[in-house]
Short mmCIF file of C-alpha atoms in Angstrom, two decimals:
data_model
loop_
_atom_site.label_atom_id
_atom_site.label_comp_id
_atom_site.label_asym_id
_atom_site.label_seq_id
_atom_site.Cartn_x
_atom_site.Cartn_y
_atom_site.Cartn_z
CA UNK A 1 9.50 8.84 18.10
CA UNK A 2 7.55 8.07 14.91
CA UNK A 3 6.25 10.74 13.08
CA UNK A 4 3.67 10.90 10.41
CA UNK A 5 3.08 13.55 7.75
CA UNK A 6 -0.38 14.85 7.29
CA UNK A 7 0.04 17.58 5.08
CA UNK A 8 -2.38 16.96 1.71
CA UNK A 9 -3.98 19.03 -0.76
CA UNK A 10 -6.29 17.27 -3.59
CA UNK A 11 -5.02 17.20 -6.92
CA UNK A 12 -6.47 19.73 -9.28
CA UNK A 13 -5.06 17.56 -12.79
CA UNK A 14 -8.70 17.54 -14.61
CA UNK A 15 -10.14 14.34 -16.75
CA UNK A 16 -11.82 14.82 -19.97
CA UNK A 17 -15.21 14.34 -20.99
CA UNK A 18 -15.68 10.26 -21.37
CA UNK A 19 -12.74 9.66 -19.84
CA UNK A 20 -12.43 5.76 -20.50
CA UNK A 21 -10.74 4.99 -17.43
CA UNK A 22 -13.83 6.26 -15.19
CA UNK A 23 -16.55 6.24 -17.89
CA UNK A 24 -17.58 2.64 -18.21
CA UNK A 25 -19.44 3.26 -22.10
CA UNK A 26 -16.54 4.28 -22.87
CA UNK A 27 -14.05 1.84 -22.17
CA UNK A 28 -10.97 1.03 -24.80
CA UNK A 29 -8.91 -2.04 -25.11
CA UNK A 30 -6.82 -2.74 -22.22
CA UNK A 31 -8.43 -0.41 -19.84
CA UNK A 32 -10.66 -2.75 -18.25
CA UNK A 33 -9.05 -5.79 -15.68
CA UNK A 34 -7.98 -8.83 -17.28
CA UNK A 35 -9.67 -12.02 -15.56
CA UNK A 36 -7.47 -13.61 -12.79
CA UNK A 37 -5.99 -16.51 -13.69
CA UNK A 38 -7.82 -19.51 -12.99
CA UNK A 39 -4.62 -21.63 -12.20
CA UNK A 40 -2.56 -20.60 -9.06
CA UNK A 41 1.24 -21.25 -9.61
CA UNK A 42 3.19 -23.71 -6.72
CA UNK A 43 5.93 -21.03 -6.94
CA UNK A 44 6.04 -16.98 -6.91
CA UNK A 45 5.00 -15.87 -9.51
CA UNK A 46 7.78 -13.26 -11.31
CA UNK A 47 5.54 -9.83 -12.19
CA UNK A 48 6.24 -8.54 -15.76
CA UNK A 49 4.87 -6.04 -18.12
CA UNK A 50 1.44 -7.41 -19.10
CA UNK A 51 -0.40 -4.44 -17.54
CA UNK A 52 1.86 -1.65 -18.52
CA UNK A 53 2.02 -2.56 -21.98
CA UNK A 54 -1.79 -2.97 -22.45
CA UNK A 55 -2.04 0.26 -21.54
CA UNK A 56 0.46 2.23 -23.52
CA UNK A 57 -1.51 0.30 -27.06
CA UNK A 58 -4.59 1.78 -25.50
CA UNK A 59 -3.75 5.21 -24.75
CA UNK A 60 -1.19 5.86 -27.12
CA UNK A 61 -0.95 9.79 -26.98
CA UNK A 62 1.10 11.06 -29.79
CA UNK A 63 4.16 8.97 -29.50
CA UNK A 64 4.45 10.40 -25.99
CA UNK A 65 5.39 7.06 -23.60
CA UNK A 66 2.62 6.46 -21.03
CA UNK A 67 3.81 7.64 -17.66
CA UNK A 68 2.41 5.12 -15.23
CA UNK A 69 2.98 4.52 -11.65
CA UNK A 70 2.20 1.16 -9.57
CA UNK A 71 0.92 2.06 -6.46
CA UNK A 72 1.11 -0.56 -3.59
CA UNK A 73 -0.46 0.02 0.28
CA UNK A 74 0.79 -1.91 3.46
CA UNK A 75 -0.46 -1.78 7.39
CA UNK A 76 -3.55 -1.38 6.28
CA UNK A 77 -5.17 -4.26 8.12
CA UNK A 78 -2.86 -3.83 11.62
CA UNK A 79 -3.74 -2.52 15.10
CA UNK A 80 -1.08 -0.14 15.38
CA UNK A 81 1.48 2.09 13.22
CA UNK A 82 0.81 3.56 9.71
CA UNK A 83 -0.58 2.65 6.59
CA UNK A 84 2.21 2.97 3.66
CA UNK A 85 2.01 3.50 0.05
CA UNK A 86 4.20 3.90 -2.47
CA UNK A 87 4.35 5.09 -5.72
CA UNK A 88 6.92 4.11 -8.40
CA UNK A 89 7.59 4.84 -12.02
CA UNK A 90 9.72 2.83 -14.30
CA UNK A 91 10.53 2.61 -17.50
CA UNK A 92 9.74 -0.64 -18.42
CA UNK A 93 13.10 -1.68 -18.22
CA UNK A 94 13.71 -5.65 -17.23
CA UNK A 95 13.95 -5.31 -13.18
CA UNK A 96 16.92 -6.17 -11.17
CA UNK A 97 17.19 -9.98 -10.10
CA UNK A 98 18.56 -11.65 -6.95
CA UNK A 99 20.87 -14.62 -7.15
CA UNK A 100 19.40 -17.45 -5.79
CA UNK A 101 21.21 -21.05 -5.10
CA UNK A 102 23.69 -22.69 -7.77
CA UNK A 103 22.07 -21.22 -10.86
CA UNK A 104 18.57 -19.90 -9.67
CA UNK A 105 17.80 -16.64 -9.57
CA UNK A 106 14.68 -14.65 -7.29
CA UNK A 107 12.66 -12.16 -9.35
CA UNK A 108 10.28 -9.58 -8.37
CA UNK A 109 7.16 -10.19 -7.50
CA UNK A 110 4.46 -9.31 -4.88
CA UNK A 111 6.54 -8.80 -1.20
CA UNK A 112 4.29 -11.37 0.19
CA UNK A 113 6.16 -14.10 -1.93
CA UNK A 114 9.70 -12.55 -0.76
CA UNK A 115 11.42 -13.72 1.93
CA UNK A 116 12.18 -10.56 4.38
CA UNK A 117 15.97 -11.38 3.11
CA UNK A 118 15.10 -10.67 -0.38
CA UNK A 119 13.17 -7.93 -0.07
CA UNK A 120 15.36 -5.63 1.60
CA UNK A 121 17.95 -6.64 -1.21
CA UNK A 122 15.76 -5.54 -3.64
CA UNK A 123 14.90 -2.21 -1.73
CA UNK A 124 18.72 -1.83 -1.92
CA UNK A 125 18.49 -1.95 -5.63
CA UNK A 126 15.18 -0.44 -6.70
CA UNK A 127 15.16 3.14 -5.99
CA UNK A 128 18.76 3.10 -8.67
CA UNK A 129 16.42 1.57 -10.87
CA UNK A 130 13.82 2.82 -10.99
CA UNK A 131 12.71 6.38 -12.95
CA UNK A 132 10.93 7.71 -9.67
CA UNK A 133 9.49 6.37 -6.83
CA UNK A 134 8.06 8.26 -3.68
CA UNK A 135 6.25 7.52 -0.13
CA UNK A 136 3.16 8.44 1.84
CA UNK A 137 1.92 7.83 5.08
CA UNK A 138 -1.34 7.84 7.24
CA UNK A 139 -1.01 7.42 10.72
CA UNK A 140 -3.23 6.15 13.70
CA UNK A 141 -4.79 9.50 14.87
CA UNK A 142 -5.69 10.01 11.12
CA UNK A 143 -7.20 6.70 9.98
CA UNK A 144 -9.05 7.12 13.71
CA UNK A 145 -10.43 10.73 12.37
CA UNK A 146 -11.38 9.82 9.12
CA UNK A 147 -11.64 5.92 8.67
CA UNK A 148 -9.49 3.98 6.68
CA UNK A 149 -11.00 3.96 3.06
CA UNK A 150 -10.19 8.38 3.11
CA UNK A 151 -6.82 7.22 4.96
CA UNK A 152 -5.49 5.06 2.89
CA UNK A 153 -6.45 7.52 -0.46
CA UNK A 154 -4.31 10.54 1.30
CA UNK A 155 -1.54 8.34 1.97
CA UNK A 156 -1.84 7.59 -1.88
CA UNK A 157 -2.01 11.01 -3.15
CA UNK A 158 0.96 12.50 -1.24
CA UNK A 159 3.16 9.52 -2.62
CA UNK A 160 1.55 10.22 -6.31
CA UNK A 161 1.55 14.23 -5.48
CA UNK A 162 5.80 13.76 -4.13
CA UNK A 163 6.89 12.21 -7.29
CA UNK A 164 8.72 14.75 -10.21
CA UNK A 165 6.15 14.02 -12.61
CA UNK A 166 2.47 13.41 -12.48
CA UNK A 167 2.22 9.82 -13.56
CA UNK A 168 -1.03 9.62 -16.55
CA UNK A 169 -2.28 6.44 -15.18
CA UNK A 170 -2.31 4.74 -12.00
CA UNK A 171 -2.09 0.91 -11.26
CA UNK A 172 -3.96 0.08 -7.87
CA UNK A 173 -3.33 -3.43 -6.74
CA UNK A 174 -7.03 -4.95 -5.59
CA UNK A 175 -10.60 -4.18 -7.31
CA UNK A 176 -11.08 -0.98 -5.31
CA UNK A 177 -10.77 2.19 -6.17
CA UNK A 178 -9.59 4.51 -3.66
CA UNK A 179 -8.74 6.92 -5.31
CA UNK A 180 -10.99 8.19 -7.86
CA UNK A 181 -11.45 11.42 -9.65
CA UNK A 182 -9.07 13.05 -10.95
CA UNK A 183 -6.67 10.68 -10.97
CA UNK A 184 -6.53 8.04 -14.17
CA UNK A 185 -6.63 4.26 -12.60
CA UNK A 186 -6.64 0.79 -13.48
CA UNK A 187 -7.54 -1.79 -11.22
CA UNK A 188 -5.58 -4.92 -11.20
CA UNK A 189 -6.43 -8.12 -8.69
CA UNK A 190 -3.06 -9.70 -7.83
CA UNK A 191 -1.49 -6.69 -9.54
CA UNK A 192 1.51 -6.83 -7.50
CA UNK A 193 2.34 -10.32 -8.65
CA UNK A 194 1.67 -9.18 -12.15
CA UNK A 195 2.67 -5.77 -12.74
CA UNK A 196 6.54 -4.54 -12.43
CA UNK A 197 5.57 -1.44 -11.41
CA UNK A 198 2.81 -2.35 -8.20
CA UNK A 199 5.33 -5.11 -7.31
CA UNK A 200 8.22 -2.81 -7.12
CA UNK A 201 5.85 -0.67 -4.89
CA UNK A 202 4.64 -3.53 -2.82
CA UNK A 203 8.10 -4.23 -1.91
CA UNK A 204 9.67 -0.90 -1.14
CA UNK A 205 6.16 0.19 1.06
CA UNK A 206 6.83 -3.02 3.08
CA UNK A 207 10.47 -2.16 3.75
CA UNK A 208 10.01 1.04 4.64
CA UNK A 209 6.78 0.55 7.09
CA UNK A 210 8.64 -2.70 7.91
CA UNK A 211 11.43 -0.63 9.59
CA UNK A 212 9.53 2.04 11.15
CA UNK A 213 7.77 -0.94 13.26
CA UNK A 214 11.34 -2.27 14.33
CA UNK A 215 12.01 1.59 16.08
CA UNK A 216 8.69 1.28 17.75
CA UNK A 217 9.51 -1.59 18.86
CA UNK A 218 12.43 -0.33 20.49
CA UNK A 219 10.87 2.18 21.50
CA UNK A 220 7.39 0.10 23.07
CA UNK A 221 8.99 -3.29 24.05
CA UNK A 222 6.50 -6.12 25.34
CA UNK A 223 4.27 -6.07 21.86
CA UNK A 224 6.21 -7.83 19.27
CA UNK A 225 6.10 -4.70 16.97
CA UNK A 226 9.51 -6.07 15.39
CA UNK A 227 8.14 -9.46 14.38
CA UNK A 228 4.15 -8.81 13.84
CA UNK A 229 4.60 -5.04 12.42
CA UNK A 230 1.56 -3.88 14.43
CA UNK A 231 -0.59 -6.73 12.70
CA UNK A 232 -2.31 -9.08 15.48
CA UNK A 233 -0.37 -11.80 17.00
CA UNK A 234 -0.31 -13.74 20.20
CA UNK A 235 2.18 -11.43 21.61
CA UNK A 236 1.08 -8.03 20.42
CA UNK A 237 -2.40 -9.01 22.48
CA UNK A 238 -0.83 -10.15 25.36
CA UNK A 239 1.04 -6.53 25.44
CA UNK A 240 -2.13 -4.69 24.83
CA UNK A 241 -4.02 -6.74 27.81
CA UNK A 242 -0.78 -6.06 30.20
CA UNK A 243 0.39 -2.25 29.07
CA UNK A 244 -2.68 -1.06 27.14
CA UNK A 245 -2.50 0.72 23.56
CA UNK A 246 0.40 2.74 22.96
CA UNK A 247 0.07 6.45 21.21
CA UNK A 248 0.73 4.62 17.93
CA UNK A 249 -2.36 1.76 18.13
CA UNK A 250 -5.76 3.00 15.93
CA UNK A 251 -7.97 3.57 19.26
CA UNK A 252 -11.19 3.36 17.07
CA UNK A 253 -10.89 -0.12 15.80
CA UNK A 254 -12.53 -3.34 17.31
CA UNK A 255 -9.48 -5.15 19.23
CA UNK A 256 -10.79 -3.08 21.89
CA UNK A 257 -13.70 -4.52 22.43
CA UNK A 258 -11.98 -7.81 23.81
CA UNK A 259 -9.97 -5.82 26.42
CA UNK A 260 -11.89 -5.10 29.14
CA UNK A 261 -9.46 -3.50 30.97
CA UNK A 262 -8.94 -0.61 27.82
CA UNK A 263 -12.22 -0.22 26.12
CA UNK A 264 -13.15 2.47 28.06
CA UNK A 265 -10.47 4.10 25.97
CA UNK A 266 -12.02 3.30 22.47
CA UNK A 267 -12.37 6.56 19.80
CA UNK A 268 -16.09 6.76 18.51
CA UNK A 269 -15.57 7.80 14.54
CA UNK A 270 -17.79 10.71 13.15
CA UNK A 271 -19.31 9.22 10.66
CA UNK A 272 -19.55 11.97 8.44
CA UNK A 273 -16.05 12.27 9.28
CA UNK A 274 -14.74 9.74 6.43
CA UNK A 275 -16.13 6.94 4.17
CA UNK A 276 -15.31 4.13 6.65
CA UNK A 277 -12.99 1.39 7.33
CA UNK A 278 -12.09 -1.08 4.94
CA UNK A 279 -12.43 -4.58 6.11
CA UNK A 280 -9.58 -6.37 7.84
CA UNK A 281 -9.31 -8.89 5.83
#
């Protein structure tokens, strides 16, 4: 059986007055989300440094290095399991590499680009490399309770909170941000694809939430938990109109409306319970 932690306590690390990274009049180069780019590359993308290093001429503080940690989510949008995030810290070190065919080599990048081969190579390598790196879960009975949005931000702060050191700054892949006071954050669209850090993250989260799926699956055979990782698929419905939900599907979500045979079974959120869930897509 699956188990998720719930343990959490807020983080009591207090901002400053004007606080650039939360005060929008008082904003400093590099603290505020480069544009996208307007040209979408045929191949993966390889993340670098761009971010990081913005940040660290911004918020130069004494000669002390910026500590920053990429933070990545994943399960976020599936009927059953956990939402995952992790943290990691590097120290802006070039990243491992994969060898590739004859001469080419993989680099890392968001674990969407990856082949499923190449990113649990580079989950074999990353925790050696990098400085820190930690995990934190949310599971269905919790994102039920309080709705995704609060979810997903105390899966975030116990990976931030389980690292050695407080990072200073936070990179959140997406334009949200869910985590807010009192923790520092940049927000970065396609940040996984362009920051070491989130894309490290992005990869290790998938892994790990990637494998936990594959023992439910052994565990709940009949809903393609191994191949769709709780997400929706043509067999993971057919299982949930034959055997129902299972203890680890979110019973509050909408898939439930289409099964006629379960929806008596649907959780009705307090909604002063949480902030709501995010959209699906």
């Amino acid at each position: 059986m699956v188990g998720y932690d719930r343990a959490w306590r807020p983080p009591a690390r207090p901002l400053p007055e004007g606080d650039p990274l939360t005060d929008p009049t008082g904003s400093l180069p590099g603290l505020t989300s480069a544009a996208a780019p307007v040209a979408r590359p045929r191949t993966p993308r390889v993340a670098g440094y761009e971010i990081e290093h913005e940040l660290r001429a911004a918020l130069a503080d004494g000669g002390r290095p910026l500590r920053i940690a990429g933070v990545d989510e994943v399960g976020r949008g599936a009927w059953a399991g956990p939402v995952v995030v992790c943290a990691a810290v590097t120290d802006l070190s070039p990243p491992p590499v994969l060898r590739g065919r004859g001469e080419r080599t993989i680099g890392l990048t968001d674990s969407k680009l990856l082949t499923e081969a190449h990113r649990e190579s580079f989950a074999e390598l990353l925790p050696g490399w990098l400085d820190a790196h930690a995990l934190g879960a949310s599971g269905p009975e919790e994102i039920d309770e309080v709705g995704m949005t609060e979810a997903l931000r105390r899966a975030a702060v116990r990976a931030l909170e389980a690292l050695p050191v407080p990072p200073d700054i936070v990179i959140l892949d997406g334009k949200h941000d869910f985590l807010r006071r009192p923790w520092r954050v940049r927000c970065e669209i396609k940040a996984d694809q362009r920051s070491v850090t989130v894309a490290a993250a992005s990869v290790l989260a998938k892994v790990h939430r990637d494998g936990l799926m594959t023992v439910l699956d052994e565990e709940f055979p009949g809903y393609g938990f191994a191949e769709s990782a709780g997400y929706p698929s043509p067999v993971h419905q057919k299982g949930l109109e034959e055997y129902g939900p299972t203890p680890h599907h979110r019973m509050s979500w909408s898939y439930l409306d289409d099964l006629p045979r379960w929806r008596h079974l649907k959780k009705h959120r307090d909604p002063l319970a949480g902030e709501g869930q995010l959209s699906l897509l």
